[in-house]
Amino acid sequence: EDFMEDPPKKFFRLAPGREVRLKHAYCITCTRVEKDSQGNLLKIFCQYDPETRGGDTPDGRRVRGTLHWVSASDAVKGEVRLYGRLLDTERADAEDSLNSISPESLIVKKDSLYEPDLAVFGPGERVQFLRKGYFVSDIEDHTSESPVFNRIVSLRDSWARIQKKNPK
C-alpha cells in the first residue's frame, strides 16, 4: 500500500521515479522494480540521498510522502489481528444471525514485521501503529519471540477515501 507502479495524481507514497522520506532516515527515490514471471513484485530498488539524514532536504526541494519502515535485518516476525465490524448490515438476515457476520470482521496477517522494541511489550500493553490505528498486545498469545497485536481502534484512511471518490 506504500508503493504503486502506476500511481494516480494524489498518491504521495513510493512509485518509480518518485522521492519519499523514510521516517527517521533518508529520502529515497525508486529507480526500478524486479518482478517474477507472473508479474508479481519481488523487489523495489531505490537510491538514497545521503544529504537528507533525518528527512531534511538541504536544497529545499519538497518531498511529500513519508513512509514508516522497519529494517529487515533487525525486524521481529509476529502476527497482527485486524478486527473490524462484526456484523455486515448488507447481509443482515433476521432469521439467521450467523449469515450476518462479516467475513472481514477478523483479518490475520502472519509474518508481520515489527520493530524490535515491540517484542519486549508485555501482554495487554497498548501502542499506536502509524497510519494504522491503536493496538494491544494479546494477553494470551503475545510472547517476545512471537509478538501478537490486536487492533482495537482503526484510523481514518484518507487515501482510501480518495480512491473511493476517483476509482482508477
mmCIF file of N, CA and C in Angstrom, residues 24-111:
data_model
loop_
_atom_site.group_PDB
_atom_site.id
_atom_site.type_symbol
_atom_site.label_atom_id
_atom_site.label_comp_id
_atom_site.label_asym_id
_atom_site.label_seq_id
_atom_site.Cartn_x
_atom_site.Cartn_y
_atom_site.Cartn_z
ATOM 1 N N HIS A 24 12.636 8.998 10.155
ATOM 2 C CA HIS A 24 13.870 8.942 10.949
ATOM 3 C C HIS A 24 15.073 8.459 10.134
ATOM 4 N N ALA A 25 15.033 8.652 8.817
ATOM 5 C CA ALA A 25 16.158 8.191 7.993
ATOM 6 C C ALA A 25 16.404 9.187 6.852
ATOM 7 N N TYR A 26 16.437 8.688 5.632
ATOM 8 C CA TYR A 26 16.801 9.477 4.464
ATOM 9 C C TYR A 26 15.640 9.577 3.482
ATOM 10 N N CYS A 27 15.818 10.427 2.485
ATOM 11 C CA CYS A 27 14.899 10.465 1.352
ATOM 12 C C CYS A 27 15.411 9.464 0.323
ATOM 13 N N ILE A 28 14.481 8.731 -0.278
ATOM 14 C CA ILE A 28 14.843 7.732 -1.283
ATOM 15 C C ILE A 28 14.024 7.961 -2.545
ATOM 16 N N THR A 29 14.572 7.509 -3.675
ATOM 17 C CA THR A 29 13.869 7.560 -4.957
ATOM 18 C C THR A 29 13.864 6.163 -5.541
ATOM 19 N N CYS A 30 12.699 5.701 -5.966
ATOM 20 C CA CYS A 30 12.585 4.381 -6.595
ATOM 21 C C CYS A 30 13.218 4.446 -7.979
ATOM 22 N N THR A 31 14.194 3.580 -8.227
ATOM 23 C CA THR A 31 14.888 3.576 -9.514
ATOM 24 C C THR A 31 14.416 2.458 -10.440
ATOM 25 N N ARG A 32 13.991 1.330 -9.868
ATOM 26 C CA ARG A 32 13.468 0.233 -10.690
ATOM 27 C C ARG A 32 12.817 -0.809 -9.791
ATOM 28 N N VAL A 33 12.103 -1.742 -10.427
ATOM 29 C CA VAL A 33 11.466 -2.838 -9.696
ATOM 30 C C VAL A 33 11.850 -4.156 -10.350
ATOM 31 N N GLU A 34 11.755 -5.222 -9.580
ATOM 32 C CA GLU A 34 12.004 -6.572 -10.097
ATOM 33 C C GLU A 34 10.749 -7.397 -9.857
ATOM 34 N N LYS A 35 10.329 -8.135 -10.911
ATOM 35 C CA LYS A 35 9.117 -8.958 -10.816
ATOM 36 C C LYS A 35 9.433 -10.399 -11.168
ATOM 37 N N ASP A 36 8.542 -11.306 -10.734
ATOM 38 C CA ASP A 36 8.683 -12.706 -11.119
ATOM 39 C C ASP A 36 8.008 -12.919 -12.474
ATOM 40 N N SER A 37 7.988 -14.163 -12.956
ATOM 41 C CA SER A 37 7.439 -14.461 -14.286
ATOM 42 C C SER A 37 5.938 -14.198 -14.384
ATOM 43 N N GLN A 38 5.237 -14.168 -13.243
ATOM 44 C CA GLN A 38 3.798 -13.878 -13.249
ATOM 45 C C GLN A 38 3.510 -12.380 -13.098
ATOM 46 N N GLY A 39 4.546 -11.580 -12.997
ATOM 47 C CA GLY A 39 4.360 -10.140 -12.860
ATOM 48 C C GLY A 39 4.204 -9.655 -11.432
ATOM 49 N N ASN A 40 4.427 -10.543 -10.463
ATOM 50 C CA ASN A 40 4.333 -10.148 -9.054
ATOM 51 C C ASN A 40 5.600 -9.410 -8.629
ATOM 52 N N LEU A 41 5.428 -8.366 -7.888
ATOM 53 C CA LEU A 41 6.540 -7.555 -7.425
ATOM 54 C C LEU A 41 7.396 -8.332 -6.428
ATOM 55 N N LEU A 42 8.697 -8.405 -6.688
ATOM 56 C CA LEU A 42 9.631 -9.089 -5.791
ATOM 57 C C LEU A 42 10.481 -8.104 -4.999
ATOM 58 N N LYS A 43 11.011 -7.102 -5.697
ATOM 59 C CA LYS A 43 11.921 -6.147 -5.063
ATOM 60 C C LYS A 43 11.693 -4.754 -5.625
ATOM 61 N N ILE A 44 11.962 -3.785 -4.777
ATOM 62 C CA ILE A 44 11.945 -2.383 -5.183
ATOM 63 C C ILE A 44 13.355 -1.854 -4.948
ATOM 64 N N PHE A 45 13.973 -1.315 -5.980
ATOM 65 C CA PHE A 45 15.321 -0.764 -5.867
ATOM 66 C C PHE A 45 15.224 0.755 -5.753
ATOM 67 N N CYS A 46 15.965 1.297 -4.785
ATOM 68 C CA CYS A 46 15.920 2.729 -4.533
ATOM 69 C C CYS A 46 17.325 3.283 -4.383
ATOM 70 N N GLN A 47 17.430 4.571 -4.590
ATOM 71 C CA GLN A 47 18.671 5.286 -4.340
ATOM 72 C C GLN A 47 18.383 6.274 -3.215
ATOM 73 N N TYR A 48 19.277 6.347 -2.240
ATOM 74 C CA TYR A 48 19.057 7.283 -1.144
ATOM 75 C C TYR A 48 19.939 8.509 -1.319
ATOM 76 N N ASP A 49 19.491 9.610 -0.762
ATOM 77 C CA ASP A 49 20.240 10.858 -0.800
ATOM 78 C C ASP A 49 20.930 11.021 0.553
ATOM 79 N N PRO A 50 22.259 10.856 0.624
ATOM 80 C CA PRO A 50 22.967 10.906 1.905
ATOM 81 C C PRO A 50 22.905 12.274 2.592
ATOM 82 N N GLU A 51 22.503 13.311 1.860
ATOM 83 C CA GLU A 51 22.412 14.655 2.442
ATOM 84 C C GLU A 51 21.103 14.878 3.204
ATOM 85 N N THR A 52 20.227 13.867 3.207
ATOM 86 C CA THR A 52 18.889 14.066 3.780
ATOM 87 C C THR A 52 18.676 13.312 5.084
ATOM 88 N N ARG A 53 19.713 12.995 5.806
ATOM 89 C CA ARG A 53 19.587 12.288 7.090
ATOM 90 C C ARG A 53 18.623 13.049 7.999
ATOM 91 N N GLY A 54 17.646 12.344 8.531
ATOM 92 C CA GLY A 54 16.641 12.983 9.374
ATOM 93 C C GLY A 54 15.469 13.539 8.585
ATOM 94 N N GLY A 55 15.535 13.452 7.253
ATOM 95 C CA GLY A 55 14.408 13.848 6.423
ATOM 96 C C GLY A 55 14.455 15.244 5.846
ATOM 97 N N ASP A 56 15.432 16.065 6.234
ATOM 98 C CA ASP A 56 15.520 17.420 5.698
ATOM 99 C C ASP A 56 16.259 17.417 4.369
ATOM 100 N N THR A 57 15.803 18.273 3.445
ATOM 101 C CA THR A 57 16.475 18.399 2.151
ATOM 102 C C THR A 57 17.255 19.712 2.143
ATOM 103 N N PRO A 58 18.581 19.653 2.092
ATOM 104 C CA PRO A 58 19.382 20.876 2.171
ATOM 105 C C PRO A 58 19.140 21.841 1.010
ATOM 106 N N ASP A 59 18.705 21.316 -0.136
ATOM 107 C CA ASP A 59 18.451 22.190 -1.283
ATOM 108 C C ASP A 59 17.026 22.746 -1.289
ATOM 109 N N GLY A 60 16.211 22.377 -0.292
ATOM 110 C CA GLY A 60 14.869 22.925 -0.167
ATOM 111 C C GLY A 60 13.793 22.255 -1.005
ATOM 112 N N ARG A 61 14.124 21.164 -1.696
ATOM 113 C CA ARG A 61 13.089 20.509 -2.511
ATOM 114 C C ARG A 61 12.020 19.910 -1.603
ATOM 115 N N ARG A 62 10.809 19.841 -2.132
ATOM 116 C CA ARG A 62 9.667 19.372 -1.342
ATOM 117 C C ARG A 62 9.459 17.877 -1.566
ATOM 118 N N VAL A 63 9.526 17.125 -0.478
ATOM 119 C CA VAL A 63 9.266 15.685 -0.520
ATOM 120 C C VAL A 63 7.946 15.476 0.202
ATOM 121 N N ARG A 64 6.920 14.994 -0.527
ATOM 122 C CA ARG A 64 5.564 14.985 0.025
ATOM 123 C C ARG A 64 5.243 13.767 0.876
ATOM 124 N N GLY A 65 5.746 12.612 0.530
ATOM 125 C CA GLY A 65 5.376 11.400 1.266
ATOM 126 C C GLY A 65 6.403 11.016 2.312
ATOM 127 N N THR A 66 5.913 10.481 3.433
ATOM 128 C CA THR A 66 6.786 9.951 4.480
ATOM 129 C C THR A 66 6.335 8.536 4.802
ATOM 130 N N LEU A 67 7.259 7.587 4.731
ATOM 131 C CA LEU A 67 6.944 6.183 4.981
ATOM 132 C C LEU A 67 7.583 5.714 6.280
ATOM 133 N N HIS A 68 6.822 4.947 7.047
ATOM 134 C CA HIS A 68 7.371 4.281 8.218
ATOM 135 C C HIS A 68 7.978 2.978 7.714
ATOM 136 N N TRP A 69 9.108 2.606 8.218
ATOM 137 C CA TRP A 69 9.780 1.411 7.710
ATOM 138 C C TRP A 69 10.449 0.671 8.854
ATOM 139 N N VAL A 70 10.764 -0.584 8.590
ATOM 140 C CA VAL A 70 11.445 -1.437 9.561
ATOM 141 C C VAL A 70 12.614 -2.099 8.840
ATOM 142 N N SER A 71 13.774 -2.065 9.436
ATOM 143 C CA SER A 71 14.951 -2.718 8.871
ATOM 144 C C SER A 71 14.731 -4.232 8.844
ATOM 145 N N ALA A 72 14.869 -4.842 7.689
ATOM 146 C CA ALA A 72 14.650 -6.291 7.562
ATOM 147 C C ALA A 72 15.611 -7.082 8.444
ATOM 148 N N SER A 73 16.826 -6.595 8.609
ATOM 149 C CA SER A 73 17.802 -7.346 9.409
ATOM 150 C C SER A 73 17.519 -7.266 10.912
ATOM 151 N N ASP A 74 16.813 -6.231 11.354
ATOM 152 C CA ASP A 74 16.519 -6.066 12.777
ATOM 153 C C ASP A 74 15.089 -6.441 13.151
ATOM 154 N N ALA A 75 14.231 -6.620 12.166
ATOM 155 C CA ALA A 75 12.801 -6.825 12.417
ATOM 156 C C ALA A 75 12.528 -8.137 13.147
ATOM 157 N N VAL A 76 11.431 -8.139 13.899
ATOM 158 C CA VAL A 76 10.945 -9.326 14.598
ATOM 159 C C VAL A 76 9.642 -9.734 13.924
ATOM 160 N N LYS A 77 9.516 -11.033 13.596
ATOM 161 C CA LYS A 77 8.280 -11.512 12.965
ATOM 162 C C LYS A 77 7.222 -11.787 14.014
ATOM 163 N N GLY A 78 5.998 -11.457 13.671
ATOM 164 C CA GLY A 78 4.879 -11.698 14.572
ATOM 165 C C GLY A 78 3.572 -11.730 13.801
ATOM 166 N N GLU A 79 2.493 -11.517 14.521
ATOM 167 C CA GLU A 79 1.156 -11.600 13.932
ATOM 168 C C GLU A 79 0.370 -10.346 14.283
ATOM 169 N N VAL A 80 -0.435 -9.892 13.323
ATOM 170 C CA VAL A 80 -1.346 -8.773 13.542
ATOM 171 C C VAL A 80 -2.755 -9.277 13.292
ATOM 172 N N ARG A 81 -3.649 -8.947 14.197
ATOM 173 C CA ARG A 81 -5.067 -9.303 14.032
ATOM 174 C C ARG A 81 -5.851 -8.006 13.867
ATOM 175 N N LEU A 82 -6.462 -7.877 12.699
ATOM 176 C CA LEU A 82 -7.226 -6.672 12.380
ATOM 177 C C LEU A 82 -8.706 -6.964 12.572
ATOM 178 N N TYR A 83 -9.252 -6.451 13.652
ATOM 179 C CA TYR A 83 -10.673 -6.650 13.936
ATOM 180 C C TYR A 83 -11.466 -5.520 13.298
ATOM 181 N N GLY A 84 -12.552 -5.890 12.628
ATOM 182 C CA GLY A 84 -13.440 -4.907 12.010
ATOM 183 C C GLY A 84 -14.849 -5.075 12.546
ATOM 184 N N ARG A 85 -15.807 -4.550 11.824
ATOM 185 C CA ARG A 85 -17.210 -4.677 12.234
ATOM 186 C C ARG A 85 -17.618 -6.138 12.197
ATOM 187 N N LEU A 86 -18.252 -6.587 13.261
ATOM 188 C CA LEU A 86 -18.664 -7.985 13.356
ATOM 189 C C LEU A 86 -19.807 -8.301 12.402
ATOM 190 N N LEU A 87 -20.788 -7.408 12.336
ATOM 191 C CA LEU A 87 -21.964 -7.674 11.507
ATOM 192 C C LEU A 87 -21.927 -6.852 10.230
ATOM 193 N N ASP A 88 -22.312 -7.492 9.142
ATOM 194 C CA ASP A 88 -22.388 -6.859 7.833
ATOM 195 C C ASP A 88 -23.845 -6.489 7.598
ATOM 196 N N THR A 89 -24.145 -5.194 7.634
ATOM 197 C CA THR A 89 -25.543 -4.761 7.518
ATOM 198 C C THR A 89 -26.142 -5.106 6.160
ATOM 199 N N GLU A 90 -25.335 -5.202 5.121
ATOM 200 C CA GLU A 90 -25.851 -5.568 3.798
ATOM 201 C C GLU A 90 -26.267 -7.034 3.748
ATOM 202 N N ARG A 91 -25.709 -7.841 4.622
ATOM 203 C CA ARG A 91 -26.034 -9.270 4.637
ATOM 204 C C ARG A 91 -26.937 -9.634 5.817
ATOM 205 N N ALA A 92 -27.508 -8.633 6.448
ATOM 206 C CA ALA A 92 -28.330 -8.872 7.641
ATOM 207 C C ALA A 92 -29.492 -9.804 7.321
ATOM 208 N N ASP A 93 -29.640 -10.805 8.143
ATOM 209 C CA ASP A 93 -30.707 -11.789 7.988
ATOM 210 C C ASP A 93 -31.321 -11.997 9.366
ATOM 211 N N ALA A 94 -32.558 -11.555 9.523
ATOM 212 C CA ALA A 94 -33.211 -11.620 10.831
ATOM 213 C C ALA A 94 -33.361 -13.051 11.332
ATOM 214 N N GLU A 95 -33.506 -14.008 10.425
ATOM 215 C CA GLU A 95 -33.728 -15.392 10.844
ATOM 216 C C GLU A 95 -32.431 -16.114 11.197
ATOM 217 N N ASP A 96 -31.354 -15.775 10.532
ATOM 218 C CA ASP A 96 -30.086 -16.462 10.790
ATOM 219 C C ASP A 96 -28.989 -15.423 10.981
ATOM 220 N N SER A 97 -28.723 -15.073 12.233
ATOM 221 C CA SER A 97 -27.742 -14.026 12.516
ATOM 222 C C SER A 97 -26.326 -14.431 12.106
ATOM 223 N N LEU A 98 -26.047 -15.726 11.981
ATOM 224 C CA LEU A 98 -24.713 -16.160 11.550
ATOM 225 C C LEU A 98 -24.426 -15.723 10.118
ATOM 226 N N ASN A 99 -25.464 -15.588 9.296
ATOM 227 C CA ASN A 99 -25.270 -15.115 7.920
ATOM 228 C C ASN A 99 -24.917 -13.636 7.877
ATOM 229 N N SER A 100 -25.129 -12.931 8.981
ATOM 230 C CA SER A 100 -24.844 -11.502 9.034
ATOM 231 C C SER A 100 -23.412 -11.204 9.461
ATOM 232 N N ILE A 101 -22.671 -12.218 9.859
ATOM 233 C CA ILE A 101 -21.288 -11.997 10.294
ATOM 234 C C ILE A 101 -20.429 -11.648 9.085
ATOM 235 N N SER A 102 -19.713 -10.572 9.208
ATOM 236 C CA SER A 102 -18.858 -10.108 8.120
ATOM 237 C C SER A 102 -17.638 -11.013 7.991
ATOM 238 N N PRO A 103 -17.324 -11.462 6.769
ATOM 239 C CA PRO A 103 -16.112 -12.267 6.594
ATOM 240 C C PRO A 103 -14.839 -11.461 6.851
ATOM 241 N N GLU A 104 -14.970 -10.147 6.897
ATOM 242 C CA GLU A 104 -13.820 -9.281 7.147
ATOM 243 C C GLU A 104 -13.775 -8.779 8.590
ATOM 244 N N SER A 105 -14.542 -9.427 9.488
ATOM 245 C CA SER A 105 -14.536 -8.991 10.885
ATOM 246 C C SER A 105 -13.217 -9.333 11.577
ATOM 247 N N LEU A 106 -12.471 -10.291 11.033
ATOM 248 C CA LEU A 106 -11.135 -10.606 11.540
ATOM 249 C C LEU A 106 -10.239 -10.976 10.367
ATOM 250 N N ILE A 107 -9.181 -10.203 10.203
ATOM 251 C CA ILE A 107 -8.160 -10.494 9.196
ATOM 252 C C ILE A 107 -6.857 -10.704 9.960
ATOM 253 N N VAL A 108 -6.237 -11.864 9.772
ATOM 254 C CA VAL A 108 -4.991 -12.186 10.467
ATOM 255 C C VAL A 108 -3.839 -12.073 9.475
ATOM 256 N N LYS A 109 -2.848 -11.268 9.834
ATOM 257 C CA LYS A 109 -1.657 -11.108 8.995
ATOM 258 C C LYS A 109 -0.484 -11.744 9.725
ATOM 259 N N LYS A 110 -0.127 -12.941 9.278
ATOM 260 C CA LYS A 110 1.011 -13.649 9.873
ATOM 261 C C LYS A 110 2.292 -13.139 9.219
ATOM 262 N N ASP A 111 3.412 -13.372 9.847
ATOM 263 C CA ASP A 111 4.714 -12.932 9.339
ATOM 264 C C ASP A 111 4.796 -11.423 9.149
#
